[in-house]
PDB file of C-alpha atoms in Angstrom:
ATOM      1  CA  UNK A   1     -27.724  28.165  -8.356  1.00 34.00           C
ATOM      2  CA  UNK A   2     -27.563  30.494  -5.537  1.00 35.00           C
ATOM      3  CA  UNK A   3     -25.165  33.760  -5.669  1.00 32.00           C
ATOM      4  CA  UNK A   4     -23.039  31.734  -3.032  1.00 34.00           C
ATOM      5  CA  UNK A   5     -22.355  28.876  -4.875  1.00 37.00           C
ATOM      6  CA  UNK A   6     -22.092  30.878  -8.321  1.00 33.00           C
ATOM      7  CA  UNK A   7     -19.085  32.745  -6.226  1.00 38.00           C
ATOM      8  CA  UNK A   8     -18.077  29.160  -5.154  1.00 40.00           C
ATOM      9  CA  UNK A   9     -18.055  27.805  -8.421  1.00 44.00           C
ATOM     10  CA  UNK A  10     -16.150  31.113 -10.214  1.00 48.00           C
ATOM     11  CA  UNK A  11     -13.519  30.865  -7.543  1.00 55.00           C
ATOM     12  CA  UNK A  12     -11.948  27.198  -8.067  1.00 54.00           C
ATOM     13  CA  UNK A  13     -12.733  27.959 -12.084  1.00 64.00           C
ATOM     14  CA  UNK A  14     -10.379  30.325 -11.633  1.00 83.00           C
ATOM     15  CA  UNK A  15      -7.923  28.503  -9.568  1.00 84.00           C
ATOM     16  CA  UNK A  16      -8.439  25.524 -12.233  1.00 88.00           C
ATOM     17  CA  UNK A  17      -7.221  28.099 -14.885  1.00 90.00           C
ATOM     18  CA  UNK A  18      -4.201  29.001 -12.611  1.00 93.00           C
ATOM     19  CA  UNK A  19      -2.724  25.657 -11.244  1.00 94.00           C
ATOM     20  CA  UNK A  20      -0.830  24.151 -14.436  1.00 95.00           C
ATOM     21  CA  UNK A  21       1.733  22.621 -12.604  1.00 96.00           C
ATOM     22  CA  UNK A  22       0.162  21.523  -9.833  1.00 96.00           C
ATOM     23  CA  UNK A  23      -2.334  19.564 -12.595  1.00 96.00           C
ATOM     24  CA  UNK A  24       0.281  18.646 -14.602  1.00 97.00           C
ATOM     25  CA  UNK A  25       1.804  17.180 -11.490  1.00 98.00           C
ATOM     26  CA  UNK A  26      -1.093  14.904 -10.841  1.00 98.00           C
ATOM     27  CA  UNK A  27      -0.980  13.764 -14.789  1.00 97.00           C
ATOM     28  CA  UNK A  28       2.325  12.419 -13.537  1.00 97.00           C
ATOM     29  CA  UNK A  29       1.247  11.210 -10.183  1.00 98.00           C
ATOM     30  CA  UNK A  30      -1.820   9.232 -11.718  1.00 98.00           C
ATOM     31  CA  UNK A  31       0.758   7.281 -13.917  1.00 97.00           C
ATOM     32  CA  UNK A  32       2.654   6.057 -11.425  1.00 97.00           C
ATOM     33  CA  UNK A  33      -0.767   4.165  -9.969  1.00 97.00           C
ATOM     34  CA  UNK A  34      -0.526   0.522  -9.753  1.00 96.00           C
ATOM     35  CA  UNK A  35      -3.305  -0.678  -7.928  1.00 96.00           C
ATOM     36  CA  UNK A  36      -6.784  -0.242  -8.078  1.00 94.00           C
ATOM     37  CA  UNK A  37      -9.542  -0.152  -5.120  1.00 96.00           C
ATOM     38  CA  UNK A  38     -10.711   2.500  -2.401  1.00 98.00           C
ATOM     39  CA  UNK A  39      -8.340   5.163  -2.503  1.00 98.00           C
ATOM     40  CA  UNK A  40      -7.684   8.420  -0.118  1.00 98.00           C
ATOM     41  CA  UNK A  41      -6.722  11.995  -1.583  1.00 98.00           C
ATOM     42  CA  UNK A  42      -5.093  13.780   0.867  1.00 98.00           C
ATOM     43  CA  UNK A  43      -5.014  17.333   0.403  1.00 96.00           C
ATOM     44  CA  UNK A  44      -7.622  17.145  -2.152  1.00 96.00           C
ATOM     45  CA  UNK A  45      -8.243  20.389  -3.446  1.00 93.00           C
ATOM     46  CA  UNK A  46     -11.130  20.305  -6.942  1.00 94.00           C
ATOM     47  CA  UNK A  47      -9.537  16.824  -7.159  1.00 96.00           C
ATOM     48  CA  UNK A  48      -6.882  16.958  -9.917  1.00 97.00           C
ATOM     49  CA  UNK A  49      -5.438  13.564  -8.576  1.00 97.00           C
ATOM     50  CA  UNK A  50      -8.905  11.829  -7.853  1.00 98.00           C
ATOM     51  CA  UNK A  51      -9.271  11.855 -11.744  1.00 96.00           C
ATOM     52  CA  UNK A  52     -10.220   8.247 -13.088  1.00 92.00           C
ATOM     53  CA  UNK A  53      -9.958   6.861  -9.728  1.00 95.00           C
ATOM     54  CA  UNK A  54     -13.045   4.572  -9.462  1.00 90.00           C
ATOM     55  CA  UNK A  55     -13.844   4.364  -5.489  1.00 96.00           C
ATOM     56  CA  UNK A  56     -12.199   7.147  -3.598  1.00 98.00           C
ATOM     57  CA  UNK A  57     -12.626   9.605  -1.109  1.00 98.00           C
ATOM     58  CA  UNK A  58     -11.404  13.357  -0.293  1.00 98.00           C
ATOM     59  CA  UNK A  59      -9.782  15.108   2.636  1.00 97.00           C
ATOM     60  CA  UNK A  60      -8.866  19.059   2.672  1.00 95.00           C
ATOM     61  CA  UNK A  61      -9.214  21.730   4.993  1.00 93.00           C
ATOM     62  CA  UNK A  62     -10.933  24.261   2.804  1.00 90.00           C
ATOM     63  CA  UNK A  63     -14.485  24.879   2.700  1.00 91.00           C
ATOM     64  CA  UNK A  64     -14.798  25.710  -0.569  1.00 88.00           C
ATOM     65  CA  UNK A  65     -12.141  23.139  -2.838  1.00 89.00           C
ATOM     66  CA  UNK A  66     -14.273  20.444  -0.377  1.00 93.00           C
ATOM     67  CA  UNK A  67     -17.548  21.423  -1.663  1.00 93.00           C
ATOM     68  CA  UNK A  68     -16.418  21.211  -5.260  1.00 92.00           C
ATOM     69  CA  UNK A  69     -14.785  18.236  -4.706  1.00 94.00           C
ATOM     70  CA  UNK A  70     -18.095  16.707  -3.557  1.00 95.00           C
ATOM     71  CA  UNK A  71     -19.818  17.930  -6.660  1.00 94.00           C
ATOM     72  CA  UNK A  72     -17.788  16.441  -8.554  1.00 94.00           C
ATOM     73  CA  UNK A  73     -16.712  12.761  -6.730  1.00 95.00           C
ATOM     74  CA  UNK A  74     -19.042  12.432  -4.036  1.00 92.00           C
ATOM     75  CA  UNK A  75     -17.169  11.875  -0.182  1.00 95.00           C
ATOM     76  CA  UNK A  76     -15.107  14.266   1.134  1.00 97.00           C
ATOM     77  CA  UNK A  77     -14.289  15.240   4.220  1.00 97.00           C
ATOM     78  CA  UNK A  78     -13.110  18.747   6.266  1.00 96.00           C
ATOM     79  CA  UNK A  79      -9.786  17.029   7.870  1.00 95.00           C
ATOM     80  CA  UNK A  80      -6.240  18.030   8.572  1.00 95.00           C
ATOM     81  CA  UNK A  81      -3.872  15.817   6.952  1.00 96.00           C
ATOM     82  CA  UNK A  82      -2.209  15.267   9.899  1.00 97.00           C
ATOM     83  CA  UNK A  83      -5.075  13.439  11.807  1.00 97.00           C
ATOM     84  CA  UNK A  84      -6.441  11.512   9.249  1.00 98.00           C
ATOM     85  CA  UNK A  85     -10.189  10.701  10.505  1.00 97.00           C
ATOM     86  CA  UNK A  86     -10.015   6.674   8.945  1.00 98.00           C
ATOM     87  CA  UNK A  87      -9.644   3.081  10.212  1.00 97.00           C
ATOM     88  CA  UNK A  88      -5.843   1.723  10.396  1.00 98.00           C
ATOM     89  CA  UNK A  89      -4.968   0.463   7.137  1.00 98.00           C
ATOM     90  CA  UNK A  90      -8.591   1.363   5.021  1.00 98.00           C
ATOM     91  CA  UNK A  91      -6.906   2.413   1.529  1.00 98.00           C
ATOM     92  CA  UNK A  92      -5.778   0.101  -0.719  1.00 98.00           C
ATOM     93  CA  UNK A  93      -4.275   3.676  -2.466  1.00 98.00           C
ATOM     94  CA  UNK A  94      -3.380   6.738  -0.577  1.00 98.00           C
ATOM     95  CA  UNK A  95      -2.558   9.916  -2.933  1.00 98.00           C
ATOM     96  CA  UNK A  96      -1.335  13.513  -2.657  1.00 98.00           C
ATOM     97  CA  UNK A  97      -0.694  15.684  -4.513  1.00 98.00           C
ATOM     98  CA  UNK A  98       1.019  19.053  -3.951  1.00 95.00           C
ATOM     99  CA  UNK A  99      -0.515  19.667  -0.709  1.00 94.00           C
ATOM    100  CA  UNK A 100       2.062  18.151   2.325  1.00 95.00           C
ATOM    101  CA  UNK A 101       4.804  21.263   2.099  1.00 92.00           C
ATOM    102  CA  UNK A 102       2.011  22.518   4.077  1.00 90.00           C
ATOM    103  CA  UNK A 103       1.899  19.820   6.841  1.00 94.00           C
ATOM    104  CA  UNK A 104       4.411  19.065   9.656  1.00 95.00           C
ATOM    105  CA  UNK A 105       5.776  15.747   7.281  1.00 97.00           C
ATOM    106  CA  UNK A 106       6.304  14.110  10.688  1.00 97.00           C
ATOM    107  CA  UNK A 107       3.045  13.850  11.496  1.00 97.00           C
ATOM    108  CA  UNK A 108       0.873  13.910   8.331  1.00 98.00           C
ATOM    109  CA  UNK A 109       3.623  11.257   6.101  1.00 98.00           C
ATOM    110  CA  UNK A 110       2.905   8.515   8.994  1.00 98.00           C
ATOM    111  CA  UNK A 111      -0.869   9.666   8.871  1.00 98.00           C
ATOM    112  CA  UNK A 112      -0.685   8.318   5.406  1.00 98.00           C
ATOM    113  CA  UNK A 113       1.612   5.245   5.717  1.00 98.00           C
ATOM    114  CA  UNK A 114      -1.211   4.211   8.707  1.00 98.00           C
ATOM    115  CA  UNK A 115      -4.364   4.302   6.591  1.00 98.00           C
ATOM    116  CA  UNK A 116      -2.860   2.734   3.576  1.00 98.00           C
ATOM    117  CA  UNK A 117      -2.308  -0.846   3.010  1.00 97.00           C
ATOM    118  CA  UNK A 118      -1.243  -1.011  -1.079  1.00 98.00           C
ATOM    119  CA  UNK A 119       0.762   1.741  -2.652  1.00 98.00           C
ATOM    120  CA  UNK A 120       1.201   5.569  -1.554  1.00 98.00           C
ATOM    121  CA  UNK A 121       1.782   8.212  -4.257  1.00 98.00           C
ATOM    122  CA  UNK A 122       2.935  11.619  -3.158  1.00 98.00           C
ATOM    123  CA  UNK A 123       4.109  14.639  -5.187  1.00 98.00           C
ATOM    124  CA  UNK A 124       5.956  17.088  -3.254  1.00 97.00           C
ATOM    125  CA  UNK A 125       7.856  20.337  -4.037  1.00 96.00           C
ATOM    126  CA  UNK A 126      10.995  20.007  -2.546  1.00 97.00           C
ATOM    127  CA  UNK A 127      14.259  22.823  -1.855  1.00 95.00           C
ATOM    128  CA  UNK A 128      14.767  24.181  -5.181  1.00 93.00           C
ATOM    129  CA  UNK A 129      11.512  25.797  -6.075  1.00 93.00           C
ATOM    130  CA  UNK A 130      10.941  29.244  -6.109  1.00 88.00           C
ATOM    131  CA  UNK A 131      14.209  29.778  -4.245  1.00 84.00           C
ATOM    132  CA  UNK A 132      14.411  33.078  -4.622  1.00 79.00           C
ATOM    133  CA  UNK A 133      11.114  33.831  -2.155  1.00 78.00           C
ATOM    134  CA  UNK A 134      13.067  31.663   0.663  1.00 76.00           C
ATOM    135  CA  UNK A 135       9.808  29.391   1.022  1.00 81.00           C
ATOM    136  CA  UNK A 136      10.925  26.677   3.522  1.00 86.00           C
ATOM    137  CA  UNK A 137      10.418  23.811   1.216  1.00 92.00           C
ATOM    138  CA  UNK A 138      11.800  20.535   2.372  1.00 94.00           C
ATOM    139  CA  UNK A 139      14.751  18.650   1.454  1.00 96.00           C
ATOM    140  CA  UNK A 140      14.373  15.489  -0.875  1.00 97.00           C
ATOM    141  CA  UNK A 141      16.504  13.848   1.427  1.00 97.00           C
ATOM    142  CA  UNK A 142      14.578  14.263   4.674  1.00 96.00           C
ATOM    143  CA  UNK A 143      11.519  13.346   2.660  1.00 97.00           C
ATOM    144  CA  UNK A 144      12.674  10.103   1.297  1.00 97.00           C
ATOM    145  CA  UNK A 145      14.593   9.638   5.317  1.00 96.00           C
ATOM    146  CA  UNK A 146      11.046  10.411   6.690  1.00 97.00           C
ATOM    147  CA  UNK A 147       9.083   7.823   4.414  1.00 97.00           C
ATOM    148  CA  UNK A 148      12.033   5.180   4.826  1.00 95.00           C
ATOM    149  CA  UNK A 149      11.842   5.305   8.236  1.00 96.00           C
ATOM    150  CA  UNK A 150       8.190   4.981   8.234  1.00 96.00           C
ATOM    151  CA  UNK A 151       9.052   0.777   7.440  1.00 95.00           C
ATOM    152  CA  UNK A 152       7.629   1.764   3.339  1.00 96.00           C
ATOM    153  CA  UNK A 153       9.446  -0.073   0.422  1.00 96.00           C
ATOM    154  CA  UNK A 154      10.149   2.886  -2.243  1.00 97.00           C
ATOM    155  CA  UNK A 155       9.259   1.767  -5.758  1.00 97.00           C
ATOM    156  CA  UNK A 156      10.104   4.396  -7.648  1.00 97.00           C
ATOM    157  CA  UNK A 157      11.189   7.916  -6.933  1.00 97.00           C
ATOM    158  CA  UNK A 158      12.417  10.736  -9.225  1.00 98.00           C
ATOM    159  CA  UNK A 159      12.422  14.921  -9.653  1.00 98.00           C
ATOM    160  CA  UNK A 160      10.918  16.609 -11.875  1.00 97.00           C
ATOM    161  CA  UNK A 161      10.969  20.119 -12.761  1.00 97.00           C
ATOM    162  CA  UNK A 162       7.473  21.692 -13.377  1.00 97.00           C
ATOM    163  CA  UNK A 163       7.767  25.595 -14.814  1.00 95.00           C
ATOM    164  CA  UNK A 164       5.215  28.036 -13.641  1.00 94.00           C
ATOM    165  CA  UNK A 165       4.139  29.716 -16.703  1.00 93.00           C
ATOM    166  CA  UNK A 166       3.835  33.257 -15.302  1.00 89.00           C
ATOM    167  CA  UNK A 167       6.100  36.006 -14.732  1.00 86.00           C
ATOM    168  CA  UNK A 168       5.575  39.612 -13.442  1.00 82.00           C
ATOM    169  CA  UNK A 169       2.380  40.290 -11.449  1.00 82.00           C
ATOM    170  CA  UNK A 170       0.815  37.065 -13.282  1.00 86.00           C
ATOM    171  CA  UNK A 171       3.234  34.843 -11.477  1.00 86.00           C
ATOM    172  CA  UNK A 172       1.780  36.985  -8.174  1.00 82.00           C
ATOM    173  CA  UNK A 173      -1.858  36.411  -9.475  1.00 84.00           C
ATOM    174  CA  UNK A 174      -0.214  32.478  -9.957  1.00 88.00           C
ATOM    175  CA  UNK A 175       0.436  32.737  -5.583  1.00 83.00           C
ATOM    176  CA  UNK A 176      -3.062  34.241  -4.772  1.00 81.00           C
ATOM    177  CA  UNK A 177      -5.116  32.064  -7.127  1.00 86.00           C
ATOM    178  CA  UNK A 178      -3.290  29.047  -5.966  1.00 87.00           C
ATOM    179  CA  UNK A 179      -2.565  29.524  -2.251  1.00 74.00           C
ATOM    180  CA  UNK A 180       1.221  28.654  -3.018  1.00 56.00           C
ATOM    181  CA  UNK A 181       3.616  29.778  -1.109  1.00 45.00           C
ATOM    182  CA  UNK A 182       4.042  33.813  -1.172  1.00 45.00           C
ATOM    183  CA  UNK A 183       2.883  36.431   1.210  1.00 45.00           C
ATOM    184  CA  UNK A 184       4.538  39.275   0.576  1.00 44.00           C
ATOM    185  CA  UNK A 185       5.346  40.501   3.993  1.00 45.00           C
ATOM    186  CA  UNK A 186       8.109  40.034   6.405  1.00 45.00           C
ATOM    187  CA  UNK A 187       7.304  40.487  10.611  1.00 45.00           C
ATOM    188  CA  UNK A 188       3.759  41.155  10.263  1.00 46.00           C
ATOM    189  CA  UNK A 189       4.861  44.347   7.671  1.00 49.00           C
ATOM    190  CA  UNK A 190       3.512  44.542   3.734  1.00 51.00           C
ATOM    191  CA  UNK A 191       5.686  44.999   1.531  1.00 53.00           C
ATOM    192  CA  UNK A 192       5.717  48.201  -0.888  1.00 62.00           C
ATOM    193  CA  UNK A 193       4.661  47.562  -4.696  1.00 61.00           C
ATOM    194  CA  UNK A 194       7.614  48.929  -5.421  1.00 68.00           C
ATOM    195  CA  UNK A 195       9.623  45.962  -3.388  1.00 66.00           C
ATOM    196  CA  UNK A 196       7.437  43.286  -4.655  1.00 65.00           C
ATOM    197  CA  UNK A 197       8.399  44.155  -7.803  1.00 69.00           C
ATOM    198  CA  UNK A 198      11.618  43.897  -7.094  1.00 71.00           C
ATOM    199  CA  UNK A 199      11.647  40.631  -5.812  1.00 71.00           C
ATOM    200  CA  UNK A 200       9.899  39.155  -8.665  1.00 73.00           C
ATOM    201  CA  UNK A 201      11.973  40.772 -11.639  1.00 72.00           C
ATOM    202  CA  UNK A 202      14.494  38.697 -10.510  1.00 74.00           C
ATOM    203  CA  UNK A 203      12.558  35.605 -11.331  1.00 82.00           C
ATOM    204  CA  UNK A 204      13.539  34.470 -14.913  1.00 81.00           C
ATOM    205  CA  UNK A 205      11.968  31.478 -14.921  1.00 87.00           C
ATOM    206  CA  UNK A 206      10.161  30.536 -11.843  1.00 91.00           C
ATOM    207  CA  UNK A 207       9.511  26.244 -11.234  1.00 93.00           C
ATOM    208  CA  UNK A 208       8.996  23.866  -8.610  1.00 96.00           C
ATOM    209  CA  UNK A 209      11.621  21.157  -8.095  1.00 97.00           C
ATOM    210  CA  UNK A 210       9.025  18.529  -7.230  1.00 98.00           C
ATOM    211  CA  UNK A 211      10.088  15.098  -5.838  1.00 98.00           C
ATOM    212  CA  UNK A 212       7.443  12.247  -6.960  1.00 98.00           C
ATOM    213  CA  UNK A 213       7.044   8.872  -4.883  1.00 98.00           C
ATOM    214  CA  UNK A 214       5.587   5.770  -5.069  1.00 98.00           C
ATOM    215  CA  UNK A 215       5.598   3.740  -2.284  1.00 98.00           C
ATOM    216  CA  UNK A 216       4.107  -0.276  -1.337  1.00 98.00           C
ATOM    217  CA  UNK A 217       2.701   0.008   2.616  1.00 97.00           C
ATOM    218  CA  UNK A 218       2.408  -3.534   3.197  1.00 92.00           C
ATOM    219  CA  UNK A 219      -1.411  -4.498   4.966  1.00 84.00           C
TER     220      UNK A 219
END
């Protein structure tokens, strides 16, 4: 193994270690699946909703979670979620899991409603979580307006709180191992230690308020 991919390899170990409740929120996810054939994991990441899936494929953005994704499950792709590279209508499951706070919803939710043609699963952290950082996390009711509209019969939908076991500078080692939500910096200006700290000793018990879908996208 080169040093490259030894530094490749230690990285997403390490962000394995970290992300508890983003893998505890595909455990959930993965439960919820009710059909079976080639399936799409959008925002991929090391694949902690690809688990047990027998036929599926990966998009992300990063580099590195890609190439340990393709270690471990074979195809993956370097896409943005919000241009999904398939055919109309390929998936007979399209997942994802923790990733679309990131997206515009308005472009990469109908991304995933066109590719699929079975069920959609998606796990989202909705207003709620970390609220005291003021992360613009979307409402749960423009999410489930934004997949209604899309013409998608909701199956099941439900919140779920998922604690972040951290607190202190952990929970801040939690944000940088993770790629969360935090930068600690307003206008382009870093914040002091002394203001971090701060902000995060007023964090009792920090969580994600996550919102979890399954949808049928009829073929």
């Amino acid at each position: 193994m080169s040093v490259l991919s030894l530094r490749f390899s230690r990285a997403f170990e390490t962000y394995e270690e970290w992300a508890l409740p983003q893998r505890k929120s595909a455990d959930l996810l993965l439960s919820m699946k009710r059909v079976e054939g080639l399936s799409l994991d959008v925002g991929c990441g090391t694949g902690f909703a690809s688990r047990g899936l027998k036929k599926v494929v990966g998009v992300d953005i990063s580099k590195g979670m890609a190439k340990i994704y393709k270690d471990r499950f074979g195809k993956v792709l370097l896409a943005n979620a919000e241009a999904l590279p398939f055919q109309d209508k390929q998936f007979h499951l399209v997942i994802s899991n923790f990733s679309l706070h990131w997206t515009n919803l308005k472009k990469s939710i109908p991304e995933m409603v066109r590719v699929c043609r079975g069920q959609m699963l998606i796990a989202l952290p909705v207003e709620g979580s970390l609220k005291e950082l003021g992360f613009p996390f979307p409402s749960e009711s423009a999410v489930l307006n934004l997949v209604k509209s899309e013409g998608v019969k909701v199956l099941e939908s439900f919140m779920q709180k998922l604690e972040i076991p951290f607190k202190g500078w952990d929970l801040l080692r939690f944000f940088h191992y993770t790629g969360t939500s935090f930068n600690p910096s307003k206008e382009g200006v870093i914040m002091s230690r002394k203001k971090i700290e701060d902000m995060i000793s007023h964090i009792d018990t920090p969580l994600f308020s996550v919102l979890f879908l399954s949808c049928e996208v009829k073929a």
